[in-house]
PDB file of C-alpha atoms in Angstrom:
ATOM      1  CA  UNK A   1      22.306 -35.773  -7.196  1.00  0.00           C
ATOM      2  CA  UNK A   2      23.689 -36.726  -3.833  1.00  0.00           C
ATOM      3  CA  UNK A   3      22.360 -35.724  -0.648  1.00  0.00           C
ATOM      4  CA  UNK A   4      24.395 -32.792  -0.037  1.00  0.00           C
ATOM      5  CA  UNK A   5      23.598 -30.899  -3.762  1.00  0.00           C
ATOM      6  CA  UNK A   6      19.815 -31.524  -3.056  1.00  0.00           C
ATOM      7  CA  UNK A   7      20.492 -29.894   0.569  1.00  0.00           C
ATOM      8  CA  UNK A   8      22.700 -27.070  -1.035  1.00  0.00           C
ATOM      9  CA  UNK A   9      20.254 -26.704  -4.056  1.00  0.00           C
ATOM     10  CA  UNK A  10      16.875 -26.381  -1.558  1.00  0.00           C
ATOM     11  CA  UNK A  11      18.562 -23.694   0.997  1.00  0.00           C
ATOM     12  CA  UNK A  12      19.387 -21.602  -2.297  1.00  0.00           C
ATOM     13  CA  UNK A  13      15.235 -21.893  -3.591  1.00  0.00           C
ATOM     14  CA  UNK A  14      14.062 -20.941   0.122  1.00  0.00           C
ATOM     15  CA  UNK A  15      16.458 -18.134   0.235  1.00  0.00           C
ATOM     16  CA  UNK A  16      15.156 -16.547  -3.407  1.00  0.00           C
ATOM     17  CA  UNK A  17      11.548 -17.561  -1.719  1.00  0.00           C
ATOM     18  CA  UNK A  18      12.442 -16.157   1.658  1.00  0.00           C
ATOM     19  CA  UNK A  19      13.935 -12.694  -0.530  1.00  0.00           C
ATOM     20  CA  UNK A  20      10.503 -12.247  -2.409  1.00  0.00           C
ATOM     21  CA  UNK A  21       8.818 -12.607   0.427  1.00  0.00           C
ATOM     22  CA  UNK A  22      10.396 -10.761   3.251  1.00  0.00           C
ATOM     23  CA  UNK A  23      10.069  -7.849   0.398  1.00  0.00           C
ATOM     24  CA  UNK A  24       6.537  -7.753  -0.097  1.00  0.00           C
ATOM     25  CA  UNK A  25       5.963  -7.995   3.409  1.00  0.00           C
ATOM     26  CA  UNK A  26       8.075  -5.186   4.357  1.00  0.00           C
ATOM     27  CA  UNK A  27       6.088  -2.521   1.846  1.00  0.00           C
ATOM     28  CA  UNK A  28       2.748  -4.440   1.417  1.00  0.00           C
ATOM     29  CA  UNK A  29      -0.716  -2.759   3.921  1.00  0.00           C
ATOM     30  CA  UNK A  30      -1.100  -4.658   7.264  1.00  0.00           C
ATOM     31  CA  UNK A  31       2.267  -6.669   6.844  1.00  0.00           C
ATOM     32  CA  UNK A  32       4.908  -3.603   6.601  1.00  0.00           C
ATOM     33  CA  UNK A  33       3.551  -2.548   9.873  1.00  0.00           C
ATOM     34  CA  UNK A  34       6.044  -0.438  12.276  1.00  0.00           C
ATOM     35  CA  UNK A  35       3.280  -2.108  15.065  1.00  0.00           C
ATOM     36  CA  UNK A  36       4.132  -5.443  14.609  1.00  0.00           C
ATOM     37  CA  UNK A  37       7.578  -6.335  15.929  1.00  0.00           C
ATOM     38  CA  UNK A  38      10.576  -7.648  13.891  1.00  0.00           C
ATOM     39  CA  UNK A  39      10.998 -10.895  15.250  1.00  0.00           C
ATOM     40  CA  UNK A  40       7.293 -11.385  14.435  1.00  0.00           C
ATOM     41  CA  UNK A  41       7.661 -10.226  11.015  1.00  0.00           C
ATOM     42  CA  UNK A  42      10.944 -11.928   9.931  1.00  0.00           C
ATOM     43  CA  UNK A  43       8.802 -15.614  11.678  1.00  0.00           C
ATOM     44  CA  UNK A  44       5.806 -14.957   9.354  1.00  0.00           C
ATOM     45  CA  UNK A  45       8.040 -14.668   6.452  1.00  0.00           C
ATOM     46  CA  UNK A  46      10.127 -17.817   7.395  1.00  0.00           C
ATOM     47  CA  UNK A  47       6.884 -19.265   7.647  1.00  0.00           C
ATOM     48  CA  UNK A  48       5.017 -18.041   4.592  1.00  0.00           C
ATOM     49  CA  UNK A  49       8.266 -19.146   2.387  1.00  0.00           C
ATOM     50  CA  UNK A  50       8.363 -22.794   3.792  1.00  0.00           C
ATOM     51  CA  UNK A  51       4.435 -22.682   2.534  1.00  0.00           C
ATOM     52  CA  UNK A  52       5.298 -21.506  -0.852  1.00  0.00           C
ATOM     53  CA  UNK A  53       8.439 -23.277  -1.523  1.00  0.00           C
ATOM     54  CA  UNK A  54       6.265 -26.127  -3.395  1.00  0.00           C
ATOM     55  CA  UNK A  55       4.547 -23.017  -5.279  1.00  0.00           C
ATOM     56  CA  UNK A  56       7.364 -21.552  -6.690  1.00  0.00           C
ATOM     57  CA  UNK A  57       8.896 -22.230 -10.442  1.00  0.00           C
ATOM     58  CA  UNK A  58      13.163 -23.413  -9.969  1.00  0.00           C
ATOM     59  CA  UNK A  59      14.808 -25.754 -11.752  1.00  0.00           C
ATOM     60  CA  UNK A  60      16.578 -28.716  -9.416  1.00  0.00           C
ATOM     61  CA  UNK A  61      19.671 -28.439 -12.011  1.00  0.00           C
ATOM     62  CA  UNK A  62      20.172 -24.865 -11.518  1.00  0.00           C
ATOM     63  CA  UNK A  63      22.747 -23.269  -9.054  1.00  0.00           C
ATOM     64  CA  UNK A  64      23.822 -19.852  -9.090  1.00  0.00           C
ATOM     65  CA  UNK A  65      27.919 -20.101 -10.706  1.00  0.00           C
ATOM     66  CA  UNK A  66      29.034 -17.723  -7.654  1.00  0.00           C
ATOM     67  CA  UNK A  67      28.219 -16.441  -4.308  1.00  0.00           C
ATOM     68  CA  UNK A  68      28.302 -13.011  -6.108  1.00  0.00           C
ATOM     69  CA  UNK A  69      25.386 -14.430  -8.511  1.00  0.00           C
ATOM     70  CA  UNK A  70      23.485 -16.002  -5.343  1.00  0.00           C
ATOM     71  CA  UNK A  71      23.291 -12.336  -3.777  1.00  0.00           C
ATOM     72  CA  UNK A  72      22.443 -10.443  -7.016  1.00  0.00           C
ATOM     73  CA  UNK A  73      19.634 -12.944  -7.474  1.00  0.00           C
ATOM     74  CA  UNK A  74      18.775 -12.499  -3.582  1.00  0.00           C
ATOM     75  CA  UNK A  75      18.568  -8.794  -4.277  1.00  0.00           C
ATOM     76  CA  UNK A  76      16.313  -8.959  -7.606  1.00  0.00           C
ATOM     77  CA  UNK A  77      14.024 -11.030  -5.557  1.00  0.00           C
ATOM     78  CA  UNK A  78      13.953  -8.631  -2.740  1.00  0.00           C
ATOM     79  CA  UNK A  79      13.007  -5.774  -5.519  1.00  0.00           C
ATOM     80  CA  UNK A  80      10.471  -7.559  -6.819  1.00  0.00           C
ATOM     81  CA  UNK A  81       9.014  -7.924  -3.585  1.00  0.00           C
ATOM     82  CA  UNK A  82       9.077  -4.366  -2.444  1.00  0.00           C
ATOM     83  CA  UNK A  83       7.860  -3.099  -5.906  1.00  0.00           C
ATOM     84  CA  UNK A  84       4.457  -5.478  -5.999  1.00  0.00           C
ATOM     85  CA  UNK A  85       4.505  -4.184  -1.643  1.00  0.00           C
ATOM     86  CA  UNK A  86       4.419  -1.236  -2.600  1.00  0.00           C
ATOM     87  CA  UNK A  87       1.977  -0.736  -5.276  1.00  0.00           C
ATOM     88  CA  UNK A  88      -0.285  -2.633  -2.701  1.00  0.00           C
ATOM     89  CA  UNK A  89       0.274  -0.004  -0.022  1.00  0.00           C
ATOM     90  CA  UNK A  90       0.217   3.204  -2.438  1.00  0.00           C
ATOM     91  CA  UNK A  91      -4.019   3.272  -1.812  1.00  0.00           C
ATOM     92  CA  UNK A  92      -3.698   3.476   1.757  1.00  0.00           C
ATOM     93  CA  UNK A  93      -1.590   6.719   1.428  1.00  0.00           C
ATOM     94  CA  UNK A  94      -3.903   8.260  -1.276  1.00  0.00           C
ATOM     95  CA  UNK A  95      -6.112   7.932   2.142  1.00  0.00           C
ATOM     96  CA  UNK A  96      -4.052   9.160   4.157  1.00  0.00           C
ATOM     97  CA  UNK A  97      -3.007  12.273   1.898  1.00  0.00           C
ATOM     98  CA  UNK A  98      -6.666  12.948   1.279  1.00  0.00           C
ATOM     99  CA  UNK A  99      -7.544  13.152   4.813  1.00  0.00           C
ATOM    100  CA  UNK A 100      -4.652  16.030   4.749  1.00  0.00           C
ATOM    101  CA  UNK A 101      -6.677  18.006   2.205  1.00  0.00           C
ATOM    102  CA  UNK A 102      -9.137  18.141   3.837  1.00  0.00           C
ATOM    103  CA  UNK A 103      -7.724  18.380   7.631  1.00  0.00           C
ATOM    104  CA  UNK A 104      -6.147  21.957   5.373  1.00  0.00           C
ATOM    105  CA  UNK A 105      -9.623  23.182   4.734  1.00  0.00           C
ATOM    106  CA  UNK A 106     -11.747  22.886   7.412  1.00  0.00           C
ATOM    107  CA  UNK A 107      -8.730  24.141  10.209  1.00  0.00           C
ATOM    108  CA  UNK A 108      -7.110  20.951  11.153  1.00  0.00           C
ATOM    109  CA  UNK A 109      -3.842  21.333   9.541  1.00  0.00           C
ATOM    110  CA  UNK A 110      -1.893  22.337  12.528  1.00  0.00           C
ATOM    111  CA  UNK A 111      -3.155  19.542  14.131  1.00  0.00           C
ATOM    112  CA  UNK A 112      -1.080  16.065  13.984  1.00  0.00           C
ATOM    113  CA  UNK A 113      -1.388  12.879  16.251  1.00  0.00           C
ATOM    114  CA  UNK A 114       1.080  10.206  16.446  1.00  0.00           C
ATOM    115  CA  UNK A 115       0.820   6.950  14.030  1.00  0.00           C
ATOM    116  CA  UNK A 116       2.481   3.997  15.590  1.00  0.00           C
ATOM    117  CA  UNK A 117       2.301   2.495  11.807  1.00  0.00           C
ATOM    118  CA  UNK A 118       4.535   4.678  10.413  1.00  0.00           C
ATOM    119  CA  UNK A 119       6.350   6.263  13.949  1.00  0.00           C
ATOM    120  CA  UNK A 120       5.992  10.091  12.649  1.00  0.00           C
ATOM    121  CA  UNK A 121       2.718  12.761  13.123  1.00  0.00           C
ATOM    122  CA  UNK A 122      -0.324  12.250  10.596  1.00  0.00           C
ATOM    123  CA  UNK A 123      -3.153  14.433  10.319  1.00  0.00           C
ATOM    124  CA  UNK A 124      -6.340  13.838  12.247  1.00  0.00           C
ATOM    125  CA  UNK A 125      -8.686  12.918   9.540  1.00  0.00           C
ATOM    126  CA  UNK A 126      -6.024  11.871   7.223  1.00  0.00           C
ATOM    127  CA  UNK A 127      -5.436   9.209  10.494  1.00  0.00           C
ATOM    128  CA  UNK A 128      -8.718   8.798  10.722  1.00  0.00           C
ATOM    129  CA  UNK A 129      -9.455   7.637   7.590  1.00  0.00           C
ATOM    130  CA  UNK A 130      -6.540   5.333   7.302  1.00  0.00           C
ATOM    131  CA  UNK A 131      -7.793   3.550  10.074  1.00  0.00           C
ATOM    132  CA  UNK A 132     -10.960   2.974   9.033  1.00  0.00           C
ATOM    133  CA  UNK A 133      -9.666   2.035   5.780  1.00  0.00           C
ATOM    134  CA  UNK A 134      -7.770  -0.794   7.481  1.00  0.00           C
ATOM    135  CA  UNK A 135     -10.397  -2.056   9.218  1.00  0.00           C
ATOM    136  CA  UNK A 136     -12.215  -2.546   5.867  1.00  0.00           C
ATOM    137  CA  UNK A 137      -8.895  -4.095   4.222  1.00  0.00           C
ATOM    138  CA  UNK A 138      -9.292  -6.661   6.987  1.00  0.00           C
ATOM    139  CA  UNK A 139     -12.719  -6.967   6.798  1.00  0.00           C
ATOM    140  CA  UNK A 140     -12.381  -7.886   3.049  1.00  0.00           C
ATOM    141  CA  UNK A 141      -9.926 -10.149   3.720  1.00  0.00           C
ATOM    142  CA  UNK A 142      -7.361  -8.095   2.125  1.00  0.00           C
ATOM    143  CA  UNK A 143      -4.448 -10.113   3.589  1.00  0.00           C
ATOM    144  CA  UNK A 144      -5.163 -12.985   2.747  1.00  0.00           C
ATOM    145  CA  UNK A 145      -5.445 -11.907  -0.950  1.00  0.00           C
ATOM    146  CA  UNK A 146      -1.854 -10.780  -0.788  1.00  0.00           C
ATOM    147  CA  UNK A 147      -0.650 -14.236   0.262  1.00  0.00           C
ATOM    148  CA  UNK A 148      -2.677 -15.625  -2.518  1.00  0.00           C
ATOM    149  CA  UNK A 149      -1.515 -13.327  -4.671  1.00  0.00           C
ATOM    150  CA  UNK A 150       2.268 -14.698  -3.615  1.00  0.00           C
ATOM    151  CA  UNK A 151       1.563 -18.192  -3.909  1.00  0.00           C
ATOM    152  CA  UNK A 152      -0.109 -17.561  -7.609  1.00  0.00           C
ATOM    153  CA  UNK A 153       2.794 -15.047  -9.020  1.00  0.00           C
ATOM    154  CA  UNK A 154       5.738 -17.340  -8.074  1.00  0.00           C
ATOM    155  CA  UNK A 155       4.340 -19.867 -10.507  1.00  0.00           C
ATOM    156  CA  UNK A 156       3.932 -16.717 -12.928  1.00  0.00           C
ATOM    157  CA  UNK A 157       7.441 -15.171 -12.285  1.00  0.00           C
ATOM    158  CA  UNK A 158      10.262 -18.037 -12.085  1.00  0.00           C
ATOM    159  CA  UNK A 159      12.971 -17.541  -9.104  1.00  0.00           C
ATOM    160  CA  UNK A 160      16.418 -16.139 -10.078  1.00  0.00           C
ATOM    161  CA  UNK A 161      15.193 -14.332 -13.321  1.00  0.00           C
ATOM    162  CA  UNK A 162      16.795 -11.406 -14.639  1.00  0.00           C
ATOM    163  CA  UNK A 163      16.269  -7.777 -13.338  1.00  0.00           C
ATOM    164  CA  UNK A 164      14.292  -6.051 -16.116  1.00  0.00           C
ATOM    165  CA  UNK A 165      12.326  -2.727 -14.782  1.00  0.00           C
ATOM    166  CA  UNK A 166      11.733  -0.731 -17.612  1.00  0.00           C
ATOM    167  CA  UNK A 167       7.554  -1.173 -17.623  1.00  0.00           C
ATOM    168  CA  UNK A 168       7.460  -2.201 -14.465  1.00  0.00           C
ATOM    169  CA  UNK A 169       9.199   1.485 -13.479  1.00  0.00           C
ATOM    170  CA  UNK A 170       6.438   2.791 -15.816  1.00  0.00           C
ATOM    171  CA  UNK A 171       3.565   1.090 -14.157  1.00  0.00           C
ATOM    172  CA  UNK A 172       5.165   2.223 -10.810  1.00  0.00           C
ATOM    173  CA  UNK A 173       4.912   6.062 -12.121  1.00  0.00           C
ATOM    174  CA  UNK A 174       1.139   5.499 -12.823  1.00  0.00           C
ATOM    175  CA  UNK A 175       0.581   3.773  -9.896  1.00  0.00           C
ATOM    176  CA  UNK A 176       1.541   7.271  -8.077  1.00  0.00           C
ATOM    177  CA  UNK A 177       0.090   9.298 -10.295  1.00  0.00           C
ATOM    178  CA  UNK A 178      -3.090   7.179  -9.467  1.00  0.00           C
ATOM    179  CA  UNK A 179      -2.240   7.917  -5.913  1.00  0.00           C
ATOM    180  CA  UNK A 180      -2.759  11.846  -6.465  1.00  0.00           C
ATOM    181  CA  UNK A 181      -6.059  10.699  -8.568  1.00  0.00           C
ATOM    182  CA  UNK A 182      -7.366   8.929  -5.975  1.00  0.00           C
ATOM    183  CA  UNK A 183      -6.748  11.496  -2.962  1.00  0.00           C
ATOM    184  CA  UNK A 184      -8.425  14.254  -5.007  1.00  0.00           C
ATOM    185  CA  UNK A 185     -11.196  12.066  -5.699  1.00  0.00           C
ATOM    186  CA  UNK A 186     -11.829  11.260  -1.846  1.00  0.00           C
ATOM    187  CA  UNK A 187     -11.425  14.693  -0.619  1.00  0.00           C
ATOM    188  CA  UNK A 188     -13.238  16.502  -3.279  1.00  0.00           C
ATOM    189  CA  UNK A 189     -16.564  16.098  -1.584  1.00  0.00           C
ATOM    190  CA  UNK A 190     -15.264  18.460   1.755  1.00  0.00           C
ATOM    191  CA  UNK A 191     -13.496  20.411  -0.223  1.00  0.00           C
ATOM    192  CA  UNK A 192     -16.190  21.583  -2.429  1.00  0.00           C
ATOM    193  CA  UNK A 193     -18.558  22.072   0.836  1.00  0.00           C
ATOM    194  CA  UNK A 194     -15.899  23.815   2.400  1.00  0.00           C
ATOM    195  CA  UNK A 195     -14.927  26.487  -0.402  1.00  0.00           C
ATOM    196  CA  UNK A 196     -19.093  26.578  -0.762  1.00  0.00           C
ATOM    197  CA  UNK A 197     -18.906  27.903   2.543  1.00  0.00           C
ATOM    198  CA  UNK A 198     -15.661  30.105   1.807  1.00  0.00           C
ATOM    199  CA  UNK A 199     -18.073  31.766  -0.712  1.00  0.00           C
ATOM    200  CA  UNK A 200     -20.987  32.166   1.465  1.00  0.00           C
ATOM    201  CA  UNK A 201     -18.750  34.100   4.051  1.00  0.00           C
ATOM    202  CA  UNK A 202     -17.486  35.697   1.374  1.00  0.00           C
ATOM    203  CA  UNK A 203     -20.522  37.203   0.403  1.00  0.00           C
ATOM    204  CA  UNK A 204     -21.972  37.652   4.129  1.00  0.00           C
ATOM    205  CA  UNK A 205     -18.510  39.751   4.810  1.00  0.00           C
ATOM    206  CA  UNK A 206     -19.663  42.087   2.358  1.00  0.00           C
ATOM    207  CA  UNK A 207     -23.732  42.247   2.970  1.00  0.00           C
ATOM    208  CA  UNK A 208     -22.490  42.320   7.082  1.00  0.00           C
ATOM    209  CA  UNK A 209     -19.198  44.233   7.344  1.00  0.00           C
ATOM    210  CA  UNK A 210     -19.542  44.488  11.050  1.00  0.00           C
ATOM    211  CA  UNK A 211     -20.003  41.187  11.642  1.00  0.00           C
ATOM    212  CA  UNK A 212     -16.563  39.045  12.320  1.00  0.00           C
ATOM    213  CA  UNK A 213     -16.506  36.746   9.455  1.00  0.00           C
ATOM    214  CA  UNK A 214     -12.872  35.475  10.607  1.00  0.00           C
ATOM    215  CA  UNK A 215     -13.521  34.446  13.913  1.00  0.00           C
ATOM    216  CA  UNK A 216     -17.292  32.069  12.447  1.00  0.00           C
ATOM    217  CA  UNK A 217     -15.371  31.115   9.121  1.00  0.00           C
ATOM    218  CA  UNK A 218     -13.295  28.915  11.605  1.00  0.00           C
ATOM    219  CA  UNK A 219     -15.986  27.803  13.449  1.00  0.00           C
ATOM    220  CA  UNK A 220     -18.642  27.181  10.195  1.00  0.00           C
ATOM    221  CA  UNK A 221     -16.040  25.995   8.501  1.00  0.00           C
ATOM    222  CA  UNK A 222     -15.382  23.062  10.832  1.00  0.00           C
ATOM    223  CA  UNK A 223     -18.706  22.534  11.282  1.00  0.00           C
ATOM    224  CA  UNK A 224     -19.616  22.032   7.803  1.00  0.00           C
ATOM    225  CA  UNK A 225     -16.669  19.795   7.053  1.00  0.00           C
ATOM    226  CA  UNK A 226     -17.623  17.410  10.415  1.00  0.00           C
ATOM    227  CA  UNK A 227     -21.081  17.321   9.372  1.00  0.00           C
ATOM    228  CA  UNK A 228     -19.904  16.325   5.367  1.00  0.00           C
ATOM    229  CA  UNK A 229     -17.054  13.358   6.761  1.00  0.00           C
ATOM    230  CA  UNK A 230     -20.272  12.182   8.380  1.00  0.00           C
ATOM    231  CA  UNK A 231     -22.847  12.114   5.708  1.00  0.00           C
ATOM    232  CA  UNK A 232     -20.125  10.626   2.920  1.00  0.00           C
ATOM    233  CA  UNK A 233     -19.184   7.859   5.400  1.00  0.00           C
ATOM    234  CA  UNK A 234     -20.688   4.986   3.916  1.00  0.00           C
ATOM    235  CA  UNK A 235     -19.963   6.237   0.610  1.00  0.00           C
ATOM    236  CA  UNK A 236     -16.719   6.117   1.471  1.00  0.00           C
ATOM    237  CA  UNK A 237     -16.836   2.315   2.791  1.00  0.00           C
ATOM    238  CA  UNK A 238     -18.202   1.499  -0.723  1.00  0.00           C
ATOM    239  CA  UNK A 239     -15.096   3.642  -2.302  1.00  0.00           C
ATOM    240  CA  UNK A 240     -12.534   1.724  -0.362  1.00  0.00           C
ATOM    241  CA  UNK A 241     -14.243  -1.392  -1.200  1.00  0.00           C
ATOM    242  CA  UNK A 242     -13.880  -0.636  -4.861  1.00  0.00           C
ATOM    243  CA  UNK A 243     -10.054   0.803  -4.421  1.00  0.00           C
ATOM    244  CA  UNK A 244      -9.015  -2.842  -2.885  1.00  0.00           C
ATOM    245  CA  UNK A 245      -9.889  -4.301  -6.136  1.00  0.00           C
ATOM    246  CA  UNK A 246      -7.889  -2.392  -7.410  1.00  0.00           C
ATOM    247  CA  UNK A 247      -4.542  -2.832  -4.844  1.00  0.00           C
ATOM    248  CA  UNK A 248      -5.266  -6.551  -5.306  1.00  0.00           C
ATOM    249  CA  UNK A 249      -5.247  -5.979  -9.141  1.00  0.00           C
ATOM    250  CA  UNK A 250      -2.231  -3.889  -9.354  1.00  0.00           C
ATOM    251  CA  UNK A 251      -0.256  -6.500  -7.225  1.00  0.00           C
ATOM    252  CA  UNK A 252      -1.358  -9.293  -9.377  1.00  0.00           C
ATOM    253  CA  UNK A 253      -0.205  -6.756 -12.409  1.00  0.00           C
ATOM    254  CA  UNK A 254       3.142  -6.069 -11.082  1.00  0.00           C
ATOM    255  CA  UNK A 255       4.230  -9.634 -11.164  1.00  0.00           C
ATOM    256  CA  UNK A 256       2.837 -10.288 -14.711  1.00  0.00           C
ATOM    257  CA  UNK A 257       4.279  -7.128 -15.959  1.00  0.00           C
ATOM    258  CA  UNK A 258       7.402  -8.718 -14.977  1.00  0.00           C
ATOM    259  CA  UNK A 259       6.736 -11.718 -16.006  1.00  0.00           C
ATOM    260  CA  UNK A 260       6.443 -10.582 -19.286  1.00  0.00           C
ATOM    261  CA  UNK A 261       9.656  -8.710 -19.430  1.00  0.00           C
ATOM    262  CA  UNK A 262      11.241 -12.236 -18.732  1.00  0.00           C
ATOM    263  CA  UNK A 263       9.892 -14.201 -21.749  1.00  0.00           C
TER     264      UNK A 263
END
């Protein structure tokens, strides 16, 4: 192989690389950031692909036949790194929706602050949480698992394989339905304390029908759910600790999944 096949044949693996990678980032937590600028982005990828180049499974001998095969291998990389992204990122919105549940029931609902992250309103607590949540993913060390995770799944799933999705799409579909799961799950606490307190007003509107239940239901209610997003607080910490196991496992899965599909 002369000098200018090896060139030809190394610019083709670092642009499958570079595809995988740039998707992942794009979707995965942290990484797919609206915060961090393009040109920032696009370098880390750049970078990260030079890194994995050696890590990744491509046989010297094999070219694409056409520049029509080169980009429909470009794009199944790019899907396979915005599928595994994205199954990393779906636990951060099961925050974020769960903190809307519960922004609902204690009064918060028509209140929405501005999240650089995504550029669009979030709800208070649901933004709350979410940032905390970050914190621990970086805490953990959470992004340096996904770049391990990279470097280990490019040995697992060989560059310019073919596009199979069929359990993949299936393991996407529980991955969301997870989502829903999980949001319930982390809410359910406040909500049960707040419809508790529904109840007890309830009752108290008719022992007391003079009394104004409307105007201290609003008022008790956000009371009760403060005081409850303050005394689950560390149990949360240890819930988010357990739910990045399991982003870290479901982006492993993703790239076994369809590894499997390509034996």
């Amino acid at each position: 192989m002369d000098f200018a096949a090896l060139l030809a044949n190394q610019f083709v693996q670092f642009l499958l690389v570079f595809a995988r990678v740039t998707g992942a980032l794009t979707t995965a937590p942290v990484f797919g950031s609206k915060v961090i600028p393009v040109y920032v982005r696009v370098g880390l990828a750049i970078l990260l692909s030079l890194m994995l180049i050696p890590f990744s499974s491509w046989t010297p001998e094999r070219q694409p036949a056409s520049l029509l095969m080169l980009g429909w291998w470009v794009l199944v990389e790019l899907t396979y790194g915005l599928a595994a992204g994205y199954v990393a990122a779906l636990f951060f919105q099961a925050v974020q929706m769960a903190g809307q549940l519960i922004d609902m029931q204690v009064g918060f609902g028509m209140i929405n602050v501005f999240d650089p992250q995504y550029g669009q309103q979030v709800p208070l607590v649901g933004n709350f949480k979410f940032l905390m949540a970050l914190v621990v993913f970086l805490a953990l060390q959470g992004h340096h698992v996904i770049i391990t995770g990279l470097a280990d799944n490019f040995r697992t799933v060989p560059l310019g394989v073919q596009l199979h999705l069929d359990n993949a799409a299936a393991m996407m579909v529980d991955a969301v339905a997870n989502m829903f799961v999980l949001s319930l799950r982390i809410a359910l606490p406040v909500m049960g304390t707040v419809l508790m307190t529904d109840v007890a007003l309830g009752i108290l509107a008719r022992i007391m029908p003079q009394m104004n239940v409307f105007v201290v239901g609003i008022t008790g209610k956000l009371v009760v759910g403060m005081f409850m997003i303050y005394l689950i607080l560390p149990f949360y910490v240890t819930f988010l600790e357990v739910g990045f196991e399991g982003i870290f496992r479901d982006f492993s899965r993703m790239f076994e999944i369809l590894a499997k599909e390509t034996q």
